[in-house]
Amino acid sequence: MGFNIAIDGPAGAGKSTIAKLVAARQNCIYVDTGAMYRGLAVHFLGKQIDPSDINAVIDACRDADVSIRYEDGMQQVYLNGTNITGQLRSEEVGDMASKTSAIPEVRTKLLELQRTMAREHDVVMDGRDIGTNILPDADVKIYLTASVETRAKRRFDELQAKGQECDLTKIQEDIRARDHRDMTRETAPLKQADDAVLVDSSDMNIEEVTDAILAICADKQ
Ligand code: C5P
């Protein structure tokens, strides 16, 4: 078992930005588990599956092989042998991932892949159920959150910087809906593990959050 750092929290809390920085400083690889759920979502969208048709989703899982490779230190997601990393970040894919990740068979499909990576490498793994379910014995567990308003404003600024049209109220509604789905599903819901350290980044910048997490890691090493 490598040195494992689990970072869980809701959408838009800054997990991936922070996890990448922590991984670089700790000499670990960064494992983005959301990208795996998004990879399956690309498969479901390609087959025009309705996410509310649970049997169709389960059936479609059978011919989806999601795997991970690292190229220049960046995680790449492969679906049935094709690199689909460039397709993962759209709203459509995120929405499909959010809905289908509540289905136990979808979670089981990705569980071994996640555990194997943590067994074979030192990892910073981010997601929703890493500290509670995937790596209950992780060396460090962080629950990284921020207020809905802060998360929505960050997303709004990000989209505006890319020149995309967006509506702050709609982004807030989407974030609330995703939080609700993640926190209330029966299988592996998003919640802070009993032994996780809570970091609320609402009033912290990226450097402050990274330093706070590195200090927690230093205590455990
Ligand atoms: O983090 P990201 O937005 O990329 O994740 C996409 C979706 O996958 C989330 O909305 C969440 O519902 C789901 N997810 C999950 N468990 C994880 C990681 C992501 O259920 N460990």
PDB file of C-alpha atoms and ligand atoms in Angstrom:
ATOM      1  CA  MET A   1       0.000   0.000   0.000  1.00  0.00           C
ATOM      2  CA  GLY A   2       1.367   3.419  -0.942  1.00  0.00           C
ATOM      3  CA  PHE A   3       0.958   6.652   1.010  1.00  0.00           C
ATOM      4  CA  ASN A   4      -2.645   7.593   0.276  1.00  0.00           C
ATOM      5  CA  ILE A   5      -4.292  10.989   0.575  1.00  0.00           C
ATOM      6  CA  ALA A   6      -8.060  11.089   0.088  1.00  0.00           C
ATOM      7  CA  ILE A   7      -9.746  14.381  -0.781  1.00  0.00           C
ATOM      8  CA  ASP A   8     -13.532  14.344  -0.898  1.00  0.00           C
ATOM      9  CA  GLY A   9     -16.031  17.131  -1.232  1.00  0.00           C
ATOM     10  CA  PRO A  10     -18.814  18.614  -3.329  1.00  0.00           C
ATOM     11  CA  ALA A  11     -18.589  19.802  -6.937  1.00  0.00           C
ATOM     12  CA  GLY A  12     -16.664  23.014  -7.413  1.00  0.00           C
ATOM     13  CA  ALA A  13     -14.847  23.042  -4.065  1.00  0.00           C
ATOM     14  CA  GLY A  14     -11.509  23.139  -5.906  1.00  0.00           C
ATOM     15  CA  LYS A  15     -10.572  19.516  -5.262  1.00  0.00           C
ATOM     16  CA  SER A  16      -8.792  18.868  -8.551  1.00  0.00           C
ATOM     17  CA  THR A  17      -6.747  22.096  -8.517  1.00  0.00           C
ATOM     18  CA  ILE A  18      -5.661  21.485  -4.937  1.00  0.00           C
ATOM     19  CA  ALA A  19      -5.151  17.741  -5.349  1.00  0.00           C
ATOM     20  CA  LYS A  20      -2.802  18.322  -8.313  1.00  0.00           C
ATOM     21  CA  LEU A  21      -0.711  20.799  -6.302  1.00  0.00           C
ATOM     22  CA  VAL A  22      -0.601  18.532  -3.255  1.00  0.00           C
ATOM     23  CA  ALA A  23       0.362  15.558  -5.454  1.00  0.00           C
ATOM     24  CA  ALA A  24       3.254  17.501  -7.019  1.00  0.00           C
ATOM     25  CA  ARG A  25       4.568  18.561  -3.604  1.00  0.00           C
ATOM     26  CA  GLN A  26       4.146  15.101  -2.066  1.00  0.00           C
ATOM     27  CA  ASN A  27       5.576  13.271  -5.078  1.00  0.00           C
ATOM     28  CA  CYS A  28       2.362  11.316  -5.527  1.00  0.00           C
ATOM     29  CA  ILE A  29       0.244  10.712  -8.589  1.00  0.00           C
ATOM     30  CA  TYR A  30      -3.065  12.517  -8.820  1.00  0.00           C
ATOM     31  CA  VAL A  31      -6.064  10.255  -9.378  1.00  0.00           C
ATOM     32  CA  ASP A  32      -9.234  12.043 -10.494  1.00  0.00           C
ATOM     33  CA  THR A  33     -12.068   9.569  -9.855  1.00  0.00           C
ATOM     34  CA  GLY A  34     -14.717  11.979 -11.189  1.00  0.00           C
ATOM     35  CA  ALA A  35     -13.023  11.592 -14.578  1.00  0.00           C
ATOM     36  CA  MET A  36     -13.708   7.831 -14.409  1.00  0.00           C
ATOM     37  CA  TYR A  37     -17.442   8.433 -13.831  1.00  0.00           C
ATOM     38  CA  ARG A  38     -17.315  10.953 -16.666  1.00  0.00           C
ATOM     39  CA  GLY A  39     -15.608   8.336 -18.858  1.00  0.00           C
ATOM     40  CA  LEU A  40     -18.519   5.946 -18.328  1.00  0.00           C
ATOM     41  CA  ALA A  41     -20.904   8.864 -18.970  1.00  0.00           C
ATOM     42  CA  VAL A  42     -19.313   9.375 -22.408  1.00  0.00           C
ATOM     43  CA  HIS A  43     -20.064   5.720 -23.116  1.00  0.00           C
ATOM     44  CA  PHE A  44     -23.717   6.088 -22.004  1.00  0.00           C
ATOM     45  CA  LEU A  45     -24.169   9.250 -24.079  1.00  0.00           C
ATOM     46  CA  GLY A  46     -22.673   7.535 -27.117  1.00  0.00           C
ATOM     47  CA  LYS A  47     -25.271   4.791 -26.746  1.00  0.00           C
ATOM     48  CA  GLN A  48     -28.029   7.364 -26.145  1.00  0.00           C
ATOM     49  CA  ILE A  49     -28.899   5.794 -22.811  1.00  0.00           C
ATOM     50  CA  ASP A  50     -31.531   7.484 -20.666  1.00  0.00           C
ATOM     51  CA  PRO A  51     -29.914   7.836 -17.196  1.00  0.00           C
ATOM     52  CA  SER A  52     -33.259   7.192 -15.486  1.00  0.00           C
ATOM     53  CA  ASP A  53     -33.447   3.764 -17.206  1.00  0.00           C
ATOM     54  CA  ILE A  54     -31.351   1.927 -14.627  1.00  0.00           C
ATOM     55  CA  ASN A  55     -31.437  -1.431 -16.413  1.00  0.00           C
ATOM     56  CA  ALA A  56     -30.219   0.154 -19.643  1.00  0.00           C
ATOM     57  CA  VAL A  57     -27.332   1.819 -17.748  1.00  0.00           C
ATOM     58  CA  ILE A  58     -26.375  -1.460 -16.061  1.00  0.00           C
ATOM     59  CA  ASP A  59     -26.551  -3.265 -19.391  1.00  0.00           C
ATOM     60  CA  ALA A  60     -24.384  -0.626 -21.084  1.00  0.00           C
ATOM     61  CA  CYS A  61     -21.755  -0.994 -18.336  1.00  0.00           C
ATOM     62  CA  ARG A  62     -20.989  -4.499 -19.610  1.00  0.00           C
ATOM     63  CA  ASP A  63     -19.277  -3.314 -22.770  1.00  0.00           C
ATOM     64  CA  ALA A  64     -17.466  -0.338 -21.259  1.00  0.00           C
ATOM     65  CA  ASP A  65     -13.840  -0.708 -20.274  1.00  0.00           C
ATOM     66  CA  VAL A  66     -12.497   2.380 -18.500  1.00  0.00           C
ATOM     67  CA  SER A  67      -8.769   2.526 -17.877  1.00  0.00           C
ATOM     68  CA  ILE A  68      -6.276   5.160 -16.801  1.00  0.00           C
ATOM     69  CA  ARG A  69      -2.832   6.011 -18.126  1.00  0.00           C
ATOM     70  CA  TYR A  70      -0.421   8.807 -17.353  1.00  0.00           C
ATOM     71  CA  GLU A  71       1.085  10.839 -20.176  1.00  0.00           C
ATOM     72  CA  ASP A  72       3.532  13.625 -19.214  1.00  0.00           C
ATOM     73  CA  GLY A  73       2.259  13.215 -15.657  1.00  0.00           C
ATOM     74  CA  MET A  74      -1.341  13.940 -16.687  1.00  0.00           C
ATOM     75  CA  GLN A  75      -4.121  11.436 -16.118  1.00  0.00           C
ATOM     76  CA  GLN A  76      -5.670  10.199 -19.358  1.00  0.00           C
ATOM     77  CA  VAL A  77      -8.949   8.299 -19.449  1.00  0.00           C
ATOM     78  CA  TYR A  78      -9.375   5.537 -22.011  1.00  0.00           C
ATOM     79  CA  LEU A  79     -12.747   4.108 -22.967  1.00  0.00           C
ATOM     80  CA  ASN A  80     -12.476   0.787 -24.795  1.00  0.00           C
ATOM     81  CA  GLY A  81      -8.934   1.652 -25.848  1.00  0.00           C
ATOM     82  CA  THR A  82      -9.630   5.207 -27.060  1.00  0.00           C
ATOM     83  CA  ASN A  83      -8.331   8.270 -25.239  1.00  0.00           C
ATOM     84  CA  ILE A  84     -11.467  10.308 -24.434  1.00  0.00           C
ATOM     85  CA  THR A  85      -9.910  12.747 -21.960  1.00  0.00           C
ATOM     86  CA  GLY A  86     -10.810  15.709 -24.189  1.00  0.00           C
ATOM     87  CA  GLN A  87     -14.508  14.862 -23.998  1.00  0.00           C
ATOM     88  CA  LEU A  88     -14.901  14.724 -20.230  1.00  0.00           C
ATOM     89  CA  ARG A  89     -15.474  18.301 -19.116  1.00  0.00           C
ATOM     90  CA  SER A  90     -18.760  19.272 -20.832  1.00  0.00           C
ATOM     91  CA  GLU A  91     -21.931  20.016 -18.820  1.00  0.00           C
ATOM     92  CA  GLU A  92     -23.707  17.204 -20.660  1.00  0.00           C
ATOM     93  CA  VAL A  93     -21.088  14.647 -19.575  1.00  0.00           C
ATOM     94  CA  GLY A  94     -21.044  16.042 -16.008  1.00  0.00           C
ATOM     95  CA  ASP A  95     -24.804  15.789 -15.760  1.00  0.00           C
ATOM     96  CA  MET A  96     -24.835  12.188 -17.049  1.00  0.00           C
ATOM     97  CA  ALA A  97     -22.019  11.286 -14.604  1.00  0.00           C
ATOM     98  CA  SER A  98     -23.835  12.882 -11.679  1.00  0.00           C
ATOM     99  CA  LYS A  99     -27.031  10.926 -12.427  1.00  0.00           C
ATOM    100  CA  THR A 100     -25.511   7.536 -13.241  1.00  0.00           C
ATOM    101  CA  SER A 101     -22.996   7.568 -10.365  1.00  0.00           C
ATOM    102  CA  ALA A 102     -25.894   6.896  -7.985  1.00  0.00           C
ATOM    103  CA  ILE A 103     -26.344   3.421  -9.505  1.00  0.00           C
ATOM    104  CA  PRO A 104     -24.510   0.777  -7.392  1.00  0.00           C
ATOM    105  CA  GLU A 105     -23.370  -1.255 -10.433  1.00  0.00           C
ATOM    106  CA  VAL A 106     -21.733   1.844 -11.909  1.00  0.00           C
ATOM    107  CA  ARG A 107     -19.822   2.420  -8.667  1.00  0.00           C
ATOM    108  CA  THR A 108     -18.787  -1.228  -8.373  1.00  0.00           C
ATOM    109  CA  LYS A 109     -17.412  -1.099 -11.893  1.00  0.00           C
ATOM    110  CA  LEU A 110     -14.905   1.607 -10.907  1.00  0.00           C
ATOM    111  CA  LEU A 111     -14.128   0.518  -7.354  1.00  0.00           C
ATOM    112  CA  GLU A 112     -11.366  -2.007  -8.148  1.00  0.00           C
ATOM    113  CA  LEU A 113      -9.647   0.356 -10.569  1.00  0.00           C
ATOM    114  CA  GLN A 114      -9.480   3.013  -7.846  1.00  0.00           C
ATOM    115  CA  ARG A 115      -8.294   0.639  -5.115  1.00  0.00           C
ATOM    116  CA  THR A 116      -5.657  -0.911  -7.375  1.00  0.00           C
ATOM    117  CA  MET A 117      -4.188   2.492  -8.168  1.00  0.00           C
ATOM    118  CA  ALA A 118      -3.925   3.287  -4.457  1.00  0.00           C
ATOM    119  CA  ARG A 119      -2.334  -0.087  -3.767  1.00  0.00           C
ATOM    120  CA  GLU A 120       0.305   0.283  -6.457  1.00  0.00           C
ATOM    121  CA  HIS A 121       1.218   3.979  -6.074  1.00  0.00           C
ATOM    122  CA  ASP A 122       1.419   6.868  -3.635  1.00  0.00           C
ATOM    123  CA  VAL A 123      -1.730   8.771  -4.564  1.00  0.00           C
ATOM    124  CA  VAL A 124      -3.743  11.866  -3.952  1.00  0.00           C
ATOM    125  CA  MET A 125      -7.196  10.634  -4.934  1.00  0.00           C
ATOM    126  CA  ASP A 126     -10.152  12.968  -5.155  1.00  0.00           C
ATOM    127  CA  GLY A 127     -13.842  12.162  -5.357  1.00  0.00           C
ATOM    128  CA  ARG A 128     -16.934  11.836  -3.194  1.00  0.00           C
ATOM    129  CA  ASP A 129     -16.482   8.548  -1.303  1.00  0.00           C
ATOM    130  CA  ILE A 130     -12.720   8.015  -1.193  1.00  0.00           C
ATOM    131  CA  GLY A 131     -12.265   8.468   2.566  1.00  0.00           C
ATOM    132  CA  THR A 132     -15.555   6.805   3.475  1.00  0.00           C
ATOM    133  CA  ASN A 133     -15.640   3.872   1.096  1.00  0.00           C
ATOM    134  CA  ILE A 134     -12.794   3.387  -1.394  1.00  0.00           C
ATOM    135  CA  LEU A 135      -9.801   3.943   0.923  1.00  0.00           C
ATOM    136  CA  PRO A 136     -11.098   3.715   4.497  1.00  0.00           C
ATOM    137  CA  ASP A 137      -7.479   3.331   5.708  1.00  0.00           C
ATOM    138  CA  ALA A 138      -6.077   6.325   3.796  1.00  0.00           C
ATOM    139  CA  ASP A 139      -3.172   7.987   5.636  1.00  0.00           C
ATOM    140  CA  VAL A 140      -4.732  11.436   5.276  1.00  0.00           C
ATOM    141  CA  LYS A 141      -8.400  12.273   4.733  1.00  0.00           C
ATOM    142  CA  ILE A 142      -9.565  15.736   3.790  1.00  0.00           C
ATOM    143  CA  TYR A 143     -13.119  16.942   3.332  1.00  0.00           C
ATOM    144  CA  LEU A 144     -12.773  20.028   1.155  1.00  0.00           C
ATOM    145  CA  THR A 145     -15.823  22.206   0.850  1.00  0.00           C
ATOM    146  CA  ALA A 146     -16.956  25.796   0.230  1.00  0.00           C
ATOM    147  CA  SER A 147     -20.310  27.565   0.281  1.00  0.00           C
ATOM    148  CA  VAL A 148     -22.636  27.117  -2.709  1.00  0.00           C
ATOM    149  CA  GLU A 149     -22.305  30.854  -3.458  1.00  0.00           C
ATOM    150  CA  THR A 150     -18.497  30.673  -3.524  1.00  0.00           C
ATOM    151  CA  ARG A 151     -18.447  27.556  -5.684  1.00  0.00           C
ATOM    152  CA  ALA A 152     -20.944  29.011  -8.153  1.00  0.00           C
ATOM    153  CA  LYS A 153     -19.034  32.293  -8.404  1.00  0.00           C
ATOM    154  CA  ARG A 154     -15.758  30.427  -9.080  1.00  0.00           C
ATOM    155  CA  ARG A 155     -17.422  28.422 -11.844  1.00  0.00           C
ATOM    156  CA  PHE A 156     -19.008  31.586 -13.270  1.00  0.00           C
ATOM    157  CA  ASP A 157     -15.623  33.377 -13.371  1.00  0.00           C
ATOM    158  CA  GLU A 158     -14.012  30.315 -14.983  1.00  0.00           C
ATOM    159  CA  LEU A 159     -16.632  30.167 -17.769  1.00  0.00           C
ATOM    160  CA  GLN A 160     -16.518  33.927 -18.325  1.00  0.00           C
ATOM    161  CA  ALA A 161     -12.727  33.804 -18.629  1.00  0.00           C
ATOM    162  CA  LYS A 162     -13.219  31.239 -21.399  1.00  0.00           C
ATOM    163  CA  GLY A 163     -15.643  33.634 -23.105  1.00  0.00           C
ATOM    164  CA  GLN A 164     -18.627  31.337 -22.540  1.00  0.00           C
ATOM    165  CA  GLU A 165     -22.067  32.749 -21.794  1.00  0.00           C
ATOM    166  CA  CYS A 166     -23.341  31.779 -18.353  1.00  0.00           C
ATOM    167  CA  ASP A 167     -25.920  32.623 -15.737  1.00  0.00           C
ATOM    168  CA  LEU A 168     -24.925  32.699 -12.055  1.00  0.00           C
ATOM    169  CA  THR A 169     -28.378  31.691 -10.781  1.00  0.00           C
ATOM    170  CA  LYS A 170     -28.495  28.684 -13.115  1.00  0.00           C
ATOM    171  CA  ILE A 171     -24.987  27.598 -12.031  1.00  0.00           C
ATOM    172  CA  GLN A 172     -26.067  27.822  -8.359  1.00  0.00           C
ATOM    173  CA  GLU A 173     -29.146  25.697  -9.086  1.00  0.00           C
ATOM    174  CA  ASP A 174     -27.035  23.063 -10.860  1.00  0.00           C
ATOM    175  CA  ILE A 175     -24.564  22.918  -7.977  1.00  0.00           C
ATOM    176  CA  ARG A 176     -27.402  22.523  -5.450  1.00  0.00           C
ATOM    177  CA  ALA A 177     -28.954  19.720  -7.540  1.00  0.00           C
ATOM    178  CA  ARG A 178     -25.610  17.885  -7.825  1.00  0.00           C
ATOM    179  CA  ASP A 179     -24.914  18.248  -4.092  1.00  0.00           C
ATOM    180  CA  HIS A 180     -28.355  16.903  -3.333  1.00  0.00           C
ATOM    181  CA  ARG A 181     -27.919  13.867  -5.610  1.00  0.00           C
ATOM    182  CA  ASP A 182     -24.420  13.116  -4.279  1.00  0.00           C
ATOM    183  CA  MET A 183     -25.402  13.494  -0.612  1.00  0.00           C
ATOM    184  CA  THR A 184     -28.705  11.638  -0.623  1.00  0.00           C
ATOM    185  CA  ARG A 185     -27.975   8.591  -2.801  1.00  0.00           C
ATOM    186  CA  GLU A 186     -28.103   5.272  -1.002  1.00  0.00           C
ATOM    187  CA  THR A 187     -24.789   3.896  -2.205  1.00  0.00           C
ATOM    188  CA  ALA A 188     -21.653   5.684  -0.994  1.00  0.00           C
ATOM    189  CA  PRO A 189     -23.183   9.139  -0.498  1.00  0.00           C
ATOM    190  CA  LEU A 190     -20.968  12.186  -0.170  1.00  0.00           C
ATOM    191  CA  LYS A 191     -20.255  12.878   3.481  1.00  0.00           C
ATOM    192  CA  GLN A 192     -17.313  13.746   5.671  1.00  0.00           C
ATOM    193  CA  ALA A 193     -15.601  10.618   7.039  1.00  0.00           C
ATOM    194  CA  ASP A 194     -15.412  10.549  10.849  1.00  0.00           C
ATOM    195  CA  ASP A 195     -11.624  10.797  10.693  1.00  0.00           C
ATOM    196  CA  ALA A 196     -11.430  13.383   7.879  1.00  0.00           C
ATOM    197  CA  VAL A 197     -10.204  16.926   8.469  1.00  0.00           C
ATOM    198  CA  LEU A 198     -12.675  19.578   7.315  1.00  0.00           C
ATOM    199  CA  VAL A 199     -11.198  22.350   5.157  1.00  0.00           C
ATOM    200  CA  ASP A 200     -13.636  25.104   4.166  1.00  0.00           C
ATOM    201  CA  SER A 201     -12.054  27.041   1.319  1.00  0.00           C
ATOM    202  CA  SER A 202     -14.768  29.752   1.061  1.00  0.00           C
ATOM    203  CA  ASP A 203     -12.413  32.431   2.369  1.00  0.00           C
ATOM    204  CA  MET A 204      -9.079  30.864   1.425  1.00  0.00           C
ATOM    205  CA  ASN A 205      -7.006  31.143  -1.738  1.00  0.00           C
ATOM    206  CA  ILE A 206      -5.445  28.180  -3.551  1.00  0.00           C
ATOM    207  CA  GLU A 207      -2.083  28.591  -1.845  1.00  0.00           C
ATOM    208  CA  GLU A 208      -3.630  28.753   1.628  1.00  0.00           C
ATOM    209  CA  VAL A 209      -5.673  25.597   1.043  1.00  0.00           C
ATOM    210  CA  THR A 210      -2.664  23.727  -0.391  1.00  0.00           C
ATOM    211  CA  ASP A 211      -0.485  24.756   2.553  1.00  0.00           C
ATOM    212  CA  ALA A 212      -3.167  23.721   5.055  1.00  0.00           C
ATOM    213  CA  ILE A 213      -3.405  20.250   3.482  1.00  0.00           C
ATOM    214  CA  LEU A 214       0.380  19.844   3.227  1.00  0.00           C
ATOM    215  CA  ALA A 215       0.635  20.692   6.937  1.00  0.00           C
ATOM    216  CA  ILE A 216      -1.922  17.964   7.728  1.00  0.00           C
ATOM    217  CA  CYS A 217       0.102  15.506   5.578  1.00  0.00           C
ATOM    218  CA  ALA A 218       3.346  16.458   7.344  1.00  0.00           C
ATOM    219  CA  ASP A 219       1.750  15.569  10.677  1.00  0.00           C
ATOM    220  CA  LYS A 220       0.992  12.049   9.435  1.00  0.00           C
ATOM    221  CA  GLN A 221       4.370  11.220   7.908  1.00  0.00           C
TER     222      GLN A 221
HETATM  223  O1  C5P B   1     -15.808  15.488  -9.686  1.00  0.00           O
HETATM  224  P1  C5P B   1     -16.558  15.453 -10.976  1.00  0.00           P
HETATM  225  O2  C5P B   1     -17.505  16.604 -11.164  1.00  0.00           O
HETATM  226  O3  C5P B   1     -15.666  15.302 -12.172  1.00  0.00           O
HETATM  227  O4  C5P B   1     -17.443  14.134 -10.913  1.00  0.00           O
HETATM  228  C1  C5P B   1     -18.474  13.868 -11.837  1.00  0.00           C
HETATM  229  C2  C5P B   1     -19.609  13.176 -11.106  1.00  0.00           C
HETATM  230  O5  C5P B   1     -19.198  11.873 -10.710  1.00  0.00           O
HETATM  231  C3  C5P B   1     -20.043  13.891  -9.823  1.00  0.00           C
HETATM  232  O6  C5P B   1     -21.142  14.762 -10.054  1.00  0.00           O
HETATM  233  C4  C5P B   1     -20.394  12.773  -8.860  1.00  0.00           C
HETATM  234  O7  C5P B   1     -21.784  12.538  -8.864  1.00  0.00           O
HETATM  235  C5  C5P B   1     -19.711  11.552  -9.425  1.00  0.00           C
HETATM  236  N1  C5P B   1     -18.610  11.065  -8.581  1.00  0.00           N
HETATM  237  C6  C5P B   1     -18.907  10.141  -7.619  1.00  0.00           C
HETATM  238  N2  C5P B   1     -17.914   9.593  -6.860  1.00  0.00           N
HETATM  239  C7  C5P B   1     -16.634   9.954  -7.049  1.00  0.00           C
HETATM  240  C8  C5P B   1     -16.304  10.923  -8.025  1.00  0.00           C
HETATM  241  C9  C5P B   1     -17.329  11.476  -8.772  1.00  0.00           C
HETATM  242  O8  C5P B   1     -20.073   9.802  -7.428  1.00  0.00           O
HETATM  243  N3  C5P B   1     -15.687   9.368  -6.322  1.00  0.00           N
END
